[in-house]
Every structure is written in structure tokens, then in C-alpha cells.
Coordinates of C-alpha atoms in Angstrom, one line a residue:
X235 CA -134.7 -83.6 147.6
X236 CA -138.3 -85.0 146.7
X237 CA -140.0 -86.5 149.2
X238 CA -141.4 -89.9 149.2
X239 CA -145.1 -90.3 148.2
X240 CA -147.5 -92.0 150.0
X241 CA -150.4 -94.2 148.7
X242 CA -153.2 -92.7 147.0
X243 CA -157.0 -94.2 148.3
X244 CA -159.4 -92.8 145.9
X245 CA -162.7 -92.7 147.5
X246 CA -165.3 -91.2 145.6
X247 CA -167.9 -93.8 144.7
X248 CA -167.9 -94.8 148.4
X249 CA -168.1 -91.1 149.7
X250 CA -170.0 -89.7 147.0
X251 CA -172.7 -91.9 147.6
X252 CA -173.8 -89.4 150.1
X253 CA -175.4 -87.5 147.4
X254 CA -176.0 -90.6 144.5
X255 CA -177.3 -92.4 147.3
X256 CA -174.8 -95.0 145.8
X257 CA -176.2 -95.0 142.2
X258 CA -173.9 -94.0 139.2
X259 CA -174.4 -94.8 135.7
X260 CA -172.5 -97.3 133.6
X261 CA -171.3 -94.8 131.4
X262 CA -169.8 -92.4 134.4
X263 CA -169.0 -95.7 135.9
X264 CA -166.5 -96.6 132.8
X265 CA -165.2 -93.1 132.3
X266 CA -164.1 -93.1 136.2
X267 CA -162.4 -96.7 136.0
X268 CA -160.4 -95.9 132.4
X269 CA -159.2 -92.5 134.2
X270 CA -158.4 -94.3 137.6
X271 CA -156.1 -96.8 136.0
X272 CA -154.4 -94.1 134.0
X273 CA -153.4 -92.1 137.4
X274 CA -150.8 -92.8 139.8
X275 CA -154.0 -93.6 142.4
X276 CA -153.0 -97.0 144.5
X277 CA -156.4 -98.1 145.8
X278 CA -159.9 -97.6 144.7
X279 CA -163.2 -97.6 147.1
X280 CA -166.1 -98.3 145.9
X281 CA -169.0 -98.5 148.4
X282 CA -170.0 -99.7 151.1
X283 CA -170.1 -103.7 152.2
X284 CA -173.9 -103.4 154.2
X285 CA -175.8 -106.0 155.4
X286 CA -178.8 -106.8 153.1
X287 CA -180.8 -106.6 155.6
X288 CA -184.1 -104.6 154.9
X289 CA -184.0 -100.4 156.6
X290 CA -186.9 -99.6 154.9
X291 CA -184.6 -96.9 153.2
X292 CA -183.7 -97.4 149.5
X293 CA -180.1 -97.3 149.0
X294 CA -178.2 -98.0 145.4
X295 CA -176.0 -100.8 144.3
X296 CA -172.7 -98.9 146.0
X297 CA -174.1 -99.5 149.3
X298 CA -174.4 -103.1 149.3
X299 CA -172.0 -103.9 146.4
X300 CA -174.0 -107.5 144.8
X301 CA -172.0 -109.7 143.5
X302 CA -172.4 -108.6 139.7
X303 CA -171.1 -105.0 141.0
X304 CA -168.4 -106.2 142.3
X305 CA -167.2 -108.1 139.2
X306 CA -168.1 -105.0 137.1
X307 CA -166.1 -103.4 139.2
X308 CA -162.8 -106.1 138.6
X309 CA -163.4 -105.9 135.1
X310 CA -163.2 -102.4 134.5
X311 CA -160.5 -101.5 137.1
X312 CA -156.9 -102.3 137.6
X313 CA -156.1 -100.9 140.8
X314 CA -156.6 -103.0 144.2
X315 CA -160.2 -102.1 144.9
X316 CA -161.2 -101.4 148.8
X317 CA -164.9 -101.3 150.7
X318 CA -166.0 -100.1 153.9
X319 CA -167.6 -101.6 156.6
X320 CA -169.6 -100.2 159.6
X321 CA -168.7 -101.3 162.7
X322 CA -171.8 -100.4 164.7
X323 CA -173.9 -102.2 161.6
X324 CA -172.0 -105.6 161.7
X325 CA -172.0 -108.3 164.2
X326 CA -169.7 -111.3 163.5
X327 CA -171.9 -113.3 161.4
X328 CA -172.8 -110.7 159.2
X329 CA -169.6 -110.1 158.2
X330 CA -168.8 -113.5 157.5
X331 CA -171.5 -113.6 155.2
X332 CA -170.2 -110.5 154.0
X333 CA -166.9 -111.5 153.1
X334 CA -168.2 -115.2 151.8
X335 CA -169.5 -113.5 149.0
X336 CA -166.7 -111.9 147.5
X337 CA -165.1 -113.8 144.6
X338 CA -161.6 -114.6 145.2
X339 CA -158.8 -111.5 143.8
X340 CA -162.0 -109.2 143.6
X341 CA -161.2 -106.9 146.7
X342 CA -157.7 -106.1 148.0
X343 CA -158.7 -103.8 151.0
X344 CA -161.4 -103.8 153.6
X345 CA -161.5 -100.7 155.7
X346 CA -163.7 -100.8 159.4
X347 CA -165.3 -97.0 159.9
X348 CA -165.1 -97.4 164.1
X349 CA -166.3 -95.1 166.3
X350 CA -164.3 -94.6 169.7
X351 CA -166.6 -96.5 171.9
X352 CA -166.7 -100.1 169.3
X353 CA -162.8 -100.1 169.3
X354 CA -162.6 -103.5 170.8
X355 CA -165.4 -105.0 168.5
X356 CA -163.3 -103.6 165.8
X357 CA -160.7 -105.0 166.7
X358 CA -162.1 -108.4 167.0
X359 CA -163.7 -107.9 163.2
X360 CA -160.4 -106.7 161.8
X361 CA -158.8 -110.2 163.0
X362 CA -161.4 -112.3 161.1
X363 CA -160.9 -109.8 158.0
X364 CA -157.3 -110.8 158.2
X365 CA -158.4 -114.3 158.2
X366 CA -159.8 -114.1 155.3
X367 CA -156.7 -112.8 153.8
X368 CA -157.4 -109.2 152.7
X369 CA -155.6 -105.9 153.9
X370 CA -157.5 -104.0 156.9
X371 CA -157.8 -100.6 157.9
X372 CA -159.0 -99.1 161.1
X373 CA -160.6 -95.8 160.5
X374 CA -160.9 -94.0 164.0
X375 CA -163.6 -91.2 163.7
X376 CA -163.9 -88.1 165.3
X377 CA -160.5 -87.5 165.4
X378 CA -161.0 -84.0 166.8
X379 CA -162.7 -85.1 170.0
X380 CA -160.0 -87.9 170.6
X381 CA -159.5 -88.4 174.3
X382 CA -156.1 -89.9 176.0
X383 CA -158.3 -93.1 176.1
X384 CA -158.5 -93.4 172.5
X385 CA -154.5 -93.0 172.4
X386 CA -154.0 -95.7 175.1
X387 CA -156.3 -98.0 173.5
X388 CA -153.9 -98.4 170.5
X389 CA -151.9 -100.4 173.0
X390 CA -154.3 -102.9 171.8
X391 CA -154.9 -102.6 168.0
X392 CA -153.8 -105.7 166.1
X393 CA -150.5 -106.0 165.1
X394 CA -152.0 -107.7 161.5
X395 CA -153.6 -104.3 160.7
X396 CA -152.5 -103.1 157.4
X397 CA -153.4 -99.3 158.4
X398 CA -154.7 -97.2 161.2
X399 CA -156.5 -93.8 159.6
X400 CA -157.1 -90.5 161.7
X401 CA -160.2 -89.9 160.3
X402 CA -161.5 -85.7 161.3
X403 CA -165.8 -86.9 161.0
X404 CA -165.7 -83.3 161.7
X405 CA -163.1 -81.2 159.3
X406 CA -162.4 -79.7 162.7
X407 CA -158.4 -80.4 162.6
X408 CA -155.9 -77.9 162.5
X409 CA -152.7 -78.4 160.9
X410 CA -150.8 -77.5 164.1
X411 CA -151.9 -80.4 165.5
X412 CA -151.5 -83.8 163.7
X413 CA -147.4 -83.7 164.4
X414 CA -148.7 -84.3 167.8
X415 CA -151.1 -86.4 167.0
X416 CA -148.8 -88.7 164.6
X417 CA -146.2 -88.7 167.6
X418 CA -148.8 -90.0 169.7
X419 CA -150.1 -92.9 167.9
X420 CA -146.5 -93.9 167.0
X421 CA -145.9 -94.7 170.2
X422 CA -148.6 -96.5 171.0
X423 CA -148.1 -99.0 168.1
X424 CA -146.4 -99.2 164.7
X425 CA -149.2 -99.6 162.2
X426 CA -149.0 -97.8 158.6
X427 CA -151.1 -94.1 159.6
X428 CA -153.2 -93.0 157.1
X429 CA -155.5 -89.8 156.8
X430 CA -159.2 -88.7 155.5
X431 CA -159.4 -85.2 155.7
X432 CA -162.9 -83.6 155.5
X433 CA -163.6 -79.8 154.0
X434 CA -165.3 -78.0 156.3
X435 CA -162.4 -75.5 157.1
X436 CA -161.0 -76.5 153.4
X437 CA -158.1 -77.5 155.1
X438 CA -158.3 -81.1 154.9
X439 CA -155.2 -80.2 151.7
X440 CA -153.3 -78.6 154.9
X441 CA -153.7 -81.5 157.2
X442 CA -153.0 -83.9 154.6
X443 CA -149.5 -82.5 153.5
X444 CA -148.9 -82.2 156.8
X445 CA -150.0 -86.3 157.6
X446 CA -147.3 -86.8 154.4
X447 CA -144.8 -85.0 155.7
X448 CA -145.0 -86.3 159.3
X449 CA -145.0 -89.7 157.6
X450 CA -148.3 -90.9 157.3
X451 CA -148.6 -93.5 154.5
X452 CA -151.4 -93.2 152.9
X453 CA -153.7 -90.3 152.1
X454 CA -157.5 -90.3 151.1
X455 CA -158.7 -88.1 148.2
X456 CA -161.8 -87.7 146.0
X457 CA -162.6 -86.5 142.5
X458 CA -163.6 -83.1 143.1
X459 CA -163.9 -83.4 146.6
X460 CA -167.1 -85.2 146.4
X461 CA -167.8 -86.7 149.7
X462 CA -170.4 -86.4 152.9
X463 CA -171.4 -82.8 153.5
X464 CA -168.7 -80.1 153.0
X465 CA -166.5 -83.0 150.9
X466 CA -162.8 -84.0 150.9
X467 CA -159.4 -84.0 149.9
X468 CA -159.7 -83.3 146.0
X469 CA -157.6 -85.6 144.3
X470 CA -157.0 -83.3 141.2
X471 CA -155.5 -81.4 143.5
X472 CA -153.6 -83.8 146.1
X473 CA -152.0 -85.7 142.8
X474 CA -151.1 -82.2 141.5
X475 CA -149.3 -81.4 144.6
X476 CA -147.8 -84.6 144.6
X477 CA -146.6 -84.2 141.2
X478 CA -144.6 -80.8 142.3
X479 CA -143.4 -82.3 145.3
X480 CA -142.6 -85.7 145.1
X481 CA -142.3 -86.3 141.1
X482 CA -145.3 -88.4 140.6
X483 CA -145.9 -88.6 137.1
X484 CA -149.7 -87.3 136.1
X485 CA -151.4 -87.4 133.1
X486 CA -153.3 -84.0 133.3
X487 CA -155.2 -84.8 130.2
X488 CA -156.6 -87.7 131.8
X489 CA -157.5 -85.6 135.0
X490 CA -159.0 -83.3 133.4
X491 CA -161.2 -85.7 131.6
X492 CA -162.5 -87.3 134.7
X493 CA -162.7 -84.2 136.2
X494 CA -165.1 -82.8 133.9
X495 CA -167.6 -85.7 133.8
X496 CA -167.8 -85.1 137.9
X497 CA -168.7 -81.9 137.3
X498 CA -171.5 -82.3 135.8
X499 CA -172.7 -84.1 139.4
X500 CA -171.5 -81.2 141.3
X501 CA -173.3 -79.0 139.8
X502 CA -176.6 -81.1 140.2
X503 CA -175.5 -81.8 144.0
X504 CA -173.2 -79.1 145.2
X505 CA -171.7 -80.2 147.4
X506 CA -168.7 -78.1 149.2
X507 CA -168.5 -76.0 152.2
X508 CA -170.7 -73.2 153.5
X509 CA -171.2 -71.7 156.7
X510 CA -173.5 -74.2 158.1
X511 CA -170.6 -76.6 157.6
X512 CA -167.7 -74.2 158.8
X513 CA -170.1 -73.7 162.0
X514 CA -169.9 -77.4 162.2
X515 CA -166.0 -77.7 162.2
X516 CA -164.9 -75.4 164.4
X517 CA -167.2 -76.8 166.6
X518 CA -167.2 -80.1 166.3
X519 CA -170.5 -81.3 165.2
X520 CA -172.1 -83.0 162.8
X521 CA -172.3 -81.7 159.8
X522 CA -175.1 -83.0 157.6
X523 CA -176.9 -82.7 161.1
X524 CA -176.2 -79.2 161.2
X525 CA -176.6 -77.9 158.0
X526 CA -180.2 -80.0 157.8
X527 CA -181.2 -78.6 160.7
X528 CA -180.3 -74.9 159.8
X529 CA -182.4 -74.7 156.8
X530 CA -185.5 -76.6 158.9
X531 CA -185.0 -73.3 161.0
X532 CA -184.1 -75.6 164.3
X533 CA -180.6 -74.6 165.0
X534 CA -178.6 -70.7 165.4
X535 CA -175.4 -70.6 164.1
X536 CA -174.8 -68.5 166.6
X537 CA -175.3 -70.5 170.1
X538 CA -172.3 -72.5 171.0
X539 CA -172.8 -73.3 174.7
X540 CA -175.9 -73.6 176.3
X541 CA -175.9 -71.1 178.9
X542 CA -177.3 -71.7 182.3
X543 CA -180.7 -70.5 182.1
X544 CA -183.7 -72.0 183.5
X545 CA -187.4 -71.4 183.4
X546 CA -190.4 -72.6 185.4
X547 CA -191.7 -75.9 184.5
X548 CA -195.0 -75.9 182.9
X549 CA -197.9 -77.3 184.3
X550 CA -199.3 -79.7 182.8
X551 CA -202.6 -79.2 184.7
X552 CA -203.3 -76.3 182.6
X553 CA -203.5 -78.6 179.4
X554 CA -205.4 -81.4 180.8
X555 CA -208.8 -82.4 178.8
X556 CA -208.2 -79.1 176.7
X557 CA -208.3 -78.7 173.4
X558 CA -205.3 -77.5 171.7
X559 CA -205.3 -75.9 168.5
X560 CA -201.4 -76.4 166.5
X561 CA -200.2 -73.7 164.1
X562 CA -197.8 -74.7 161.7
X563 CA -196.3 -72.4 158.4
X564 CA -198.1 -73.3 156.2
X565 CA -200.3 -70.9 153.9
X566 CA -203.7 -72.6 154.7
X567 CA -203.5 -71.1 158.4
X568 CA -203.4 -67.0 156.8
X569 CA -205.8 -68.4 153.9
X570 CA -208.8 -69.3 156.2
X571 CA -207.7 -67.2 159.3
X572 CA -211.1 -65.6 159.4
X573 CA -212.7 -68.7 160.0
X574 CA -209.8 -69.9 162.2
X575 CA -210.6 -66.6 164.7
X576 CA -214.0 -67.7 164.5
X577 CA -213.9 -70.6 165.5
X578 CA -211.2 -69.7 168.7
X579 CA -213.6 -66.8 169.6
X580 CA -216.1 -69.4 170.0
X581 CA -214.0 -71.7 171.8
X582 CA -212.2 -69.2 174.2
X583 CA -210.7 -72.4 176.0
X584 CA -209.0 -73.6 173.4
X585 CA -205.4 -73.3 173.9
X586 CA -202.8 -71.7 170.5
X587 CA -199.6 -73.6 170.5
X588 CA -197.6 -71.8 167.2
X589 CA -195.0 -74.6 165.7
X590 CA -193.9 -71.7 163.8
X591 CA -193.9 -68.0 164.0
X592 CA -194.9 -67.7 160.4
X593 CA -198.7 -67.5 161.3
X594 CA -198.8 -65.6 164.0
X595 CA -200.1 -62.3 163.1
X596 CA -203.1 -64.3 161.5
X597 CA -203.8 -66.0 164.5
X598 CA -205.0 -63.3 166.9
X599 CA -207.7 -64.5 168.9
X600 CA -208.0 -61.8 171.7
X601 CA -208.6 -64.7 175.1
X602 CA -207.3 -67.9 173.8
X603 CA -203.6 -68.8 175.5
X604 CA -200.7 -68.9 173.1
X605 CA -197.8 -71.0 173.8
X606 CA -194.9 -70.5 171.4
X607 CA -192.3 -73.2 170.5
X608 CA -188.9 -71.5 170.9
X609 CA -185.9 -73.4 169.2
X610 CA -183.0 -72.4 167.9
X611 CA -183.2 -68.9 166.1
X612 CA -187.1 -69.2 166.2
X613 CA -187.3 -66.8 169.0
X614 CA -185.6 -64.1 167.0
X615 CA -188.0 -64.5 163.9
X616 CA -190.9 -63.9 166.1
X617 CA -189.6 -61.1 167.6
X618 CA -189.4 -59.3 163.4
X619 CA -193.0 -61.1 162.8
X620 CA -194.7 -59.4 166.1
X621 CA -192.6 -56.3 166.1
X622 CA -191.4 -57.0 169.5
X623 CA -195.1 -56.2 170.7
X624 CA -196.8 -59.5 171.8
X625 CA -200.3 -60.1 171.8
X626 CA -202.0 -60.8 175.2
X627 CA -202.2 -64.2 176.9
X628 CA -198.9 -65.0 174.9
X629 CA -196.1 -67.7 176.8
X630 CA -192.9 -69.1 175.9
X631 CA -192.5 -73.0 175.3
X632 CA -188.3 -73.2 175.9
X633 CA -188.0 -76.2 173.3
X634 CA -185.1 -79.2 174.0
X635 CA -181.5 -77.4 173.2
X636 CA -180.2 -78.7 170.1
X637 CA -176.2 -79.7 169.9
X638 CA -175.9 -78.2 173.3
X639 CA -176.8 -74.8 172.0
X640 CA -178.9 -72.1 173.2
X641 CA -182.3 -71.4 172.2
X642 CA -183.1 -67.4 171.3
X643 CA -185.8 -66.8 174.3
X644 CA -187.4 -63.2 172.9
X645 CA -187.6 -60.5 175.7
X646 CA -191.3 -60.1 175.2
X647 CA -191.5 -63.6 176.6
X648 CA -188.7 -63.4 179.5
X649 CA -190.6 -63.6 182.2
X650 CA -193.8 -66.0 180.8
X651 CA -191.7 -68.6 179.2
X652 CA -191.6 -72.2 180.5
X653 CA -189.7 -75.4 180.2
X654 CA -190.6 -78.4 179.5
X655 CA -190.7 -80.8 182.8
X656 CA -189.0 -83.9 181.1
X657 CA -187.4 -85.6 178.4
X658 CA -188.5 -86.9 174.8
X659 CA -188.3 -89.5 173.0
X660 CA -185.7 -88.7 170.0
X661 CA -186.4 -91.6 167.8
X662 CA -188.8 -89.3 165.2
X663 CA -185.9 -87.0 165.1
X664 CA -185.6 -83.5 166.7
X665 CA -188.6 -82.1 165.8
X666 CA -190.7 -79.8 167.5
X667 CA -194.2 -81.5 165.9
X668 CA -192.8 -85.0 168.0
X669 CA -192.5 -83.0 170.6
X670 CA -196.1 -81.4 170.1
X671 CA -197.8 -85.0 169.8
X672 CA -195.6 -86.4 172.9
X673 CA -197.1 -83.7 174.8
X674 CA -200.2 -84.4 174.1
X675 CA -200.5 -87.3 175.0
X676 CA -198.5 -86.6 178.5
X677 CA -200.3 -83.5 179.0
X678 CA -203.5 -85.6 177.9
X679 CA -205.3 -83.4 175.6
X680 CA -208.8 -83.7 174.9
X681 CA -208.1 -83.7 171.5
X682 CA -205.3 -81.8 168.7
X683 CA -206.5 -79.4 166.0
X684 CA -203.9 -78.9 163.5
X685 CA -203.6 -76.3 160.8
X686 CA -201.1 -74.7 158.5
X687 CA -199.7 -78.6 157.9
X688 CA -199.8 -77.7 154.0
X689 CA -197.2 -80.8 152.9
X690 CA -194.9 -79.3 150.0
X691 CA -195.5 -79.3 146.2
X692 CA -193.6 -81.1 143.6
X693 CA -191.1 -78.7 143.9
X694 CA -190.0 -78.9 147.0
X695 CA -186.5 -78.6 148.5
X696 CA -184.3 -81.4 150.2
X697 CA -185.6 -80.3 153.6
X698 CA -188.8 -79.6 152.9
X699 CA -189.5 -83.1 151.8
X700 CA -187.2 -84.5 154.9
X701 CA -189.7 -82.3 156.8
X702 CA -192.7 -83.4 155.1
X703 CA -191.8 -87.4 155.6
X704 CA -190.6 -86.9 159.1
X705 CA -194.0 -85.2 159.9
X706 CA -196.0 -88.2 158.1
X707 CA -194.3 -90.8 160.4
X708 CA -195.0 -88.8 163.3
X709 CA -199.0 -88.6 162.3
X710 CA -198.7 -92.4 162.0
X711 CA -197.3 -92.7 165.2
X712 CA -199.7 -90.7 167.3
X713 CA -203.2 -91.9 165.9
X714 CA -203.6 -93.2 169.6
X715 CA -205.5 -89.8 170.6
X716 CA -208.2 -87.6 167.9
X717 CA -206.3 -85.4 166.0
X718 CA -207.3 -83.9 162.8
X719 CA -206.4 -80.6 160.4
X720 CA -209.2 -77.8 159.7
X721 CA -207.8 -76.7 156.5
X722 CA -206.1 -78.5 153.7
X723 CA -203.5 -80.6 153.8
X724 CA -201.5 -82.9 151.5
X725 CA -200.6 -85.3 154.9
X726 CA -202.2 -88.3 155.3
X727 CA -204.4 -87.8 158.3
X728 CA -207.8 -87.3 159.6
X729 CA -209.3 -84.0 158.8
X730 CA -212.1 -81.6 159.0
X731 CA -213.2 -78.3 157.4
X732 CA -213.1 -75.4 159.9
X733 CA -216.3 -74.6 158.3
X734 CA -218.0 -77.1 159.6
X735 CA -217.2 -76.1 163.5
X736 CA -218.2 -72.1 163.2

């Protein structure tokens, strides 16, 4: 006996924005519609339904859907079309300006993406949806860290709700557990279940069969799998199951077609798992965090836990109204290291504070103190650059633990490593220049040389420019106290030659 199928959400504009940044062409646009409506795919999502509001981040048409997009959209596609809104981005008004805007018979579906702790403002914005007469869905994140409170809440969830979707943020679900997990939420109200799966573990195919066979009703899928990080339920391959299990009739020819225009995106994104993101999912984090963070050289795959380890406190006192000289990785730092020692040889008081280990064997002023940052695996790649022999006056700056993980603290620098006596400000990001410039003004520097800030070239990676912006907006914070680089630089910021100062 075949088993019933579910609906079939098709998300890929709206997921696979994540690496458009919500532009596609008109072209791929029309191929995607003419293949949709040819497949046995019940709803299509198409972006996002933002506020206008200026973020001073450019994001394409799919993440704000104008007016004109959305009648594109009408015209060129025959299923009921769905968009997603953000809880946490939109207060009552905004979404009834929001939903104002939408021509009447344009969308079908509006889905809420709700974090545990907005459930009840969800709940209020998913009644006013309904008044507007469209279909809502409650997408629950973070399904793997779901607490008995997040069950109990369900008590609560509207009655008019169309569906209620176990969303794993994470791809950190097990098979083994959504029978539980379906049990759980049926008793706590009898909202349509629906499930997004995410790759990580490439079992989001595993988790949704099992969602369909435990009776969820409707499954979310994308061409390819393109979607956030490690990506999604490919629905190639969730309408070919469906075909062998439940008779659903697919035109593979069609498929196919569609199939191949997205490839030619994957292969400029690639998108798909990789350890960073498996690292991620059985642990629960985030992935675009985590695999960002991995190639910026912050975070070891390795540390789960943060064990209990504790260092003295530096003193501040020992920084006070001294100069401070920071060494990032960049080649300028080795290029002019001659004059760098120079100048440290004649300034004996100046204190080294390494950003990164890259430099450090260039560095080597005999009496000035050197402080390195140690985060994530950083410890361990300065233990290969210094062959485990550290130069003299050399300490260890144990930098703010990243996802509750533990930072590498070398053995060289066991017993002359410090922590830092409070916390920082994360709104520049986790980055160890933010926390370079926060301590100097705390620790009140006299004033912060800077060197081996290159900036990246034209063909730089995804990081490296994340890196290189992130860095500029710090400099733009901090012009408060003199800070200025020696050696070249593409940043925008005050500088002088190091030849000028020996």
C-alpha cells in the first residue's frame, strides 16, 4: 500500500538567497517558474517579506519582494506562492504595512520564522496574518535545543494556524527522534506539522521520510539543496522518493531541466556540507557562524566544552601610557622587519601584542614584552611557527572563548598566560582587533602602532573581505585615541612610515 503524500513547499529562492543575496536573473527566474508548475510541488517561496527599512546592507529584490516582484512572480507561476517573515524584525505595524501591499490572490501562504523566546509575539502576528486572510505557518527554530517549555507553549499556538514546522536551524536531528518529537507536539495541539530539514549531517532526507511517515503534512525541499550553509532537502530527490513510494507522478525530463540550470549556481556558490558544518550539527551551533569563523582561524573544530581553566588576570597597570605596537599577518610586517626591530630596539618600552602568529619569527626584538592573542586553534599554529621554543619576555593573552569552546593555550606559555579581567563589547563581531582597540582604550595606551594590516587584493576570498570590512569599521570606531600603521596598508586610517621613527 502507497502511502499518502504530503505537500511539497519548494523553497529555493527564499533559501538560496543566502548565497544570491536574493538576486536571480529573469531568465533563471522563468526557467524555475515553467519547471515549478510542471512538478507535483504544492507551494512556492519566494523570499523574504522585510521591512524597507534601510540596514545599510544591500540585499536583492527576494528580500523585500516590491510590488512589481511579486506580480512577476503571479504571472509566471501557478502554484500558491508563500513568503517568510522574521519575527524578531517585525513589530505590529510593520507588518501591516507589510501585508497592505500585497495585491489581492498574489500570495497564498505567509510563514513566521520564530525563535523560542518570541513565541507569544508570534503568536500575536500570526492572528493578524489570519486576518488578512492568508494561510500561516509557525516555523519553530532550533528544533534540536527544544526545551519542555517550548512543548508546553504549544498549549497556546492558535487554533487558526494553518501549520506548525519543526524547523532543525542546526541539521542536528537524528532520525530516532522526531517520532517522539511528532508525539509530543500532537498532544499539545492539532495543527498540520510540517518539516525543514537542514544538511549538515545529510540527513535532513532521513528526518524528512521519517516527518512523512509519522504524519507530518508538509515537507520543505530545494532545487539542489540550495539553502543557508550546508543546504536542504533536495527536492530532485524528495519528489523522486515520493514518486517510488507514494505514486506521485514526475516529469523527470522537467527535473532534470531545472536541475541543470541550478547547477550552474552551485558550482559558482558551493554550497553543501563540509566539516565545518558537520562540526556544527552534531553540536548544535551555528553554522554560517562556524564555518566563517574557521576559515578566519578563530574557532578549533576540536574544542567542544570549555574546560575549567583559569589564568591570572592581567594587569592593566603594566599597559598604562605605553605604547603598544600590534602585529597582524600581513606581509608588510616580514617585508620591513628590519626596520620594525629597529625601531623596538630603540624603543625597548614598547610593548608586541601579535594578532597573529604569522609574524612572529620576524618580530624578535630581544627586551620588548610580547603578549600573544590565543583563540581558537591559534595557540597550536604558534607552537609549528616558534618550534615550541619561545622567545624571551613572551606572555599569553587567553582571548574570549568562542561557542563555549576552548581556546589551544601552547605549553610554552602555561605558566605566563593571562586572562582578560572583563567583558567586551560584541557588537564589531568576535574579533580579536575589537578586542585589541577595546583594550586600548581600557588599558589606556599612550598610543597603538599597527602593522602587518595589509587589506586583501582584488582577489580576495569571502573571508578575507568579511575580515577586511569588519576591521575598517572597527578603525572607524576607535579614532578616539592616536593610532596609526608603519607600513602599508590598503585600510583607511592614519599612517606613518617606520622610516620616519628609526
Amino acid at each position: 500500500m502507497t502511502q499518502q503524500k504530503s505537500c511539497i513547499l519548494d523553497c529555493t529562492l527564499r533559501d538560496g538567497g543566502y548565497y544570491t543575496n536574493w538576486d536571480y536573473s529573469e531568465e533563471l527566474l522563468k526557467h524555475y517558474f515553467q519547471a515549478v508548475n510542471n512538478l507535483p510541488i504544492d507551494y512556492v517561496e519566494i523570499g523574504y517579506l522585510n521591512s524597507r527599512i534601510s540596514n545599510n546592507i544591500y540585499h536583492g529584490a527576494f528580500y523585500y519582494l516590491p510590488s512589481f516582484i511579486l506580480e512577476f512572480c503571479k504571472a509566471h507561476c501557478e502554484k500558491k506562492l508563500a513568503v517568510m517573515l522574521d519575527v524578531k524584525k517585525t513589530s505590529m505595524k510593520q507588518l501591516d504595512d507589510a501585508l497592505k501591499r500585497i495585491a489581492p490572490d498574489t500570495i497564498a501562504l505567509v510563514r513566521l520564522a520564530v525563535k523560542p523566546e518570541d513565541f507569544q509575539q508570534a503568536c500575536k502576528l500570526a492572528i493578524r496574518i489570519k486576518s488578512y486572510g492568508f494561510e500561516v505557518a509557525f516555523n519553530l527554530m532550533y528544533a534540536s535545543k527544544w526545551n519542555e517549555e517550548c512543548y508546553e507553549n504549544l498549549q497556546s499556538l492558535p487554533e487558526e494556524i494553518d501549520y506548525f514546522y519543526i524547523v532543525d536551524s542546526y541539521g542536528s536531528l537524528y532520525p530516532d527522534e522526531i517520532p517522539l518529537m511528532l508525539q509530543k507536539i500532537k498532544a499539545k495541539t492539532s495543527v498540520k506539522i510540517g518539516f525543514h530539514g537542514h544538511n549538515n549531517l545529510e540527513l535532513a532526507l532521513s528526518n524528512s521520510l521519517t516527518s512523512w511517515t509519522n504524519g507530518a503534512a508538509i515537507i520543505d525541499s530545494t532545487i539542489l539543496g540550495m539553502g543557508r550553509g550546508a543546504g536542504n532537502l533536495k527536492t530532485e530527490l524528495w519528489l523522486s522518493i515520493l514518486h517510488s513510494k507514494a505514486s506521485l507522478n514526475v516529469d523527470f525530463d522537467t527535473l532534470f531541466s531545472v536541475c541543470s540550470e541550478f547547477e550552474k549556481l552551485k558550482n559558482e556558490f558551493k554550497w553543501g556540507t563540509n566539516l565545518p558544518y558537520i562540526v556544527s550539527g552534531i553540536r548544535s551551533l551555528p553554522q554560517d557562524t562556524v564555518s566563517s569563523q574557521v576559515r578566519k582561524r578563530y574557532f578549533s573544530l576540536n574544542s567542544e566544552v570549555v574546560e575549567n581553566i583559569s589564568f591570572p588576570q592581567v594587569n592593566s597597570e603594566d599597559f598604562k601610557n605605553k605604547s603598544v605596537l600590534l602585529v597582524g599577518g600581513g606581509k608588510t610586517a616580514m617585508m620591513h622587519s628590519e626596520a620594525i626591530n629597529q625601531f623596538l630596539n630603540q624603543n625597548k618600552a614598547c610593548i608586541i601584542v601579535f594578532a597573529s602568529s604569522r609574524n612572529v619569527p620576524s618580530i624578535q626584538a630581544r627586551d620588548n614584552l610580547k603578549f600573544h592573542f590565543l583563540a581558537g586553534n591559534e595557540g597550536k599554529r604558534l607552537e609549528n611557527v616558534v618550534e615550541g621554543k619561545f622567545p624571551s619576555n613572551s606572555f599569553g593573552l587567553n582571548a574570549p572563548t568562542y561557542f563555549q569552546t576552548q581556546n589551544h593555550i601552547p605549553e610554552g606559555l602555561r605558566t605566563t598566560t593571562y586572562d582578560l579581567p572583563f567583558h567586551f563589547d560584541e557588537s564589531f563581531g568576535r574579533s580579536i582587533t575589537a578586542i585589541i582597540f577595546q583594550l586600548s582604550e581600557l588599558f589606556e595606551f599612550k598610543d597603538l602602532i599597527i602593522t602587518g594590516y595589509d587589506g586583501y587584493g582584488i582577489h580576495s576570498t569571502q573571508e578575507e573581505t568579511e575580515l577586511f570590512y569588519e576591521n575598517q569599521r572597527i578603525f572607524d570606531q576607535y579614532l578616539k585615541r592616536e593610532f596609526y600603521s608603519i607600513t602599508p596598508t590598503q585600510y583607511d586610517m592614519p599612517q606613518k612610515s617606520v622610516y620616519s621613527l628609526i
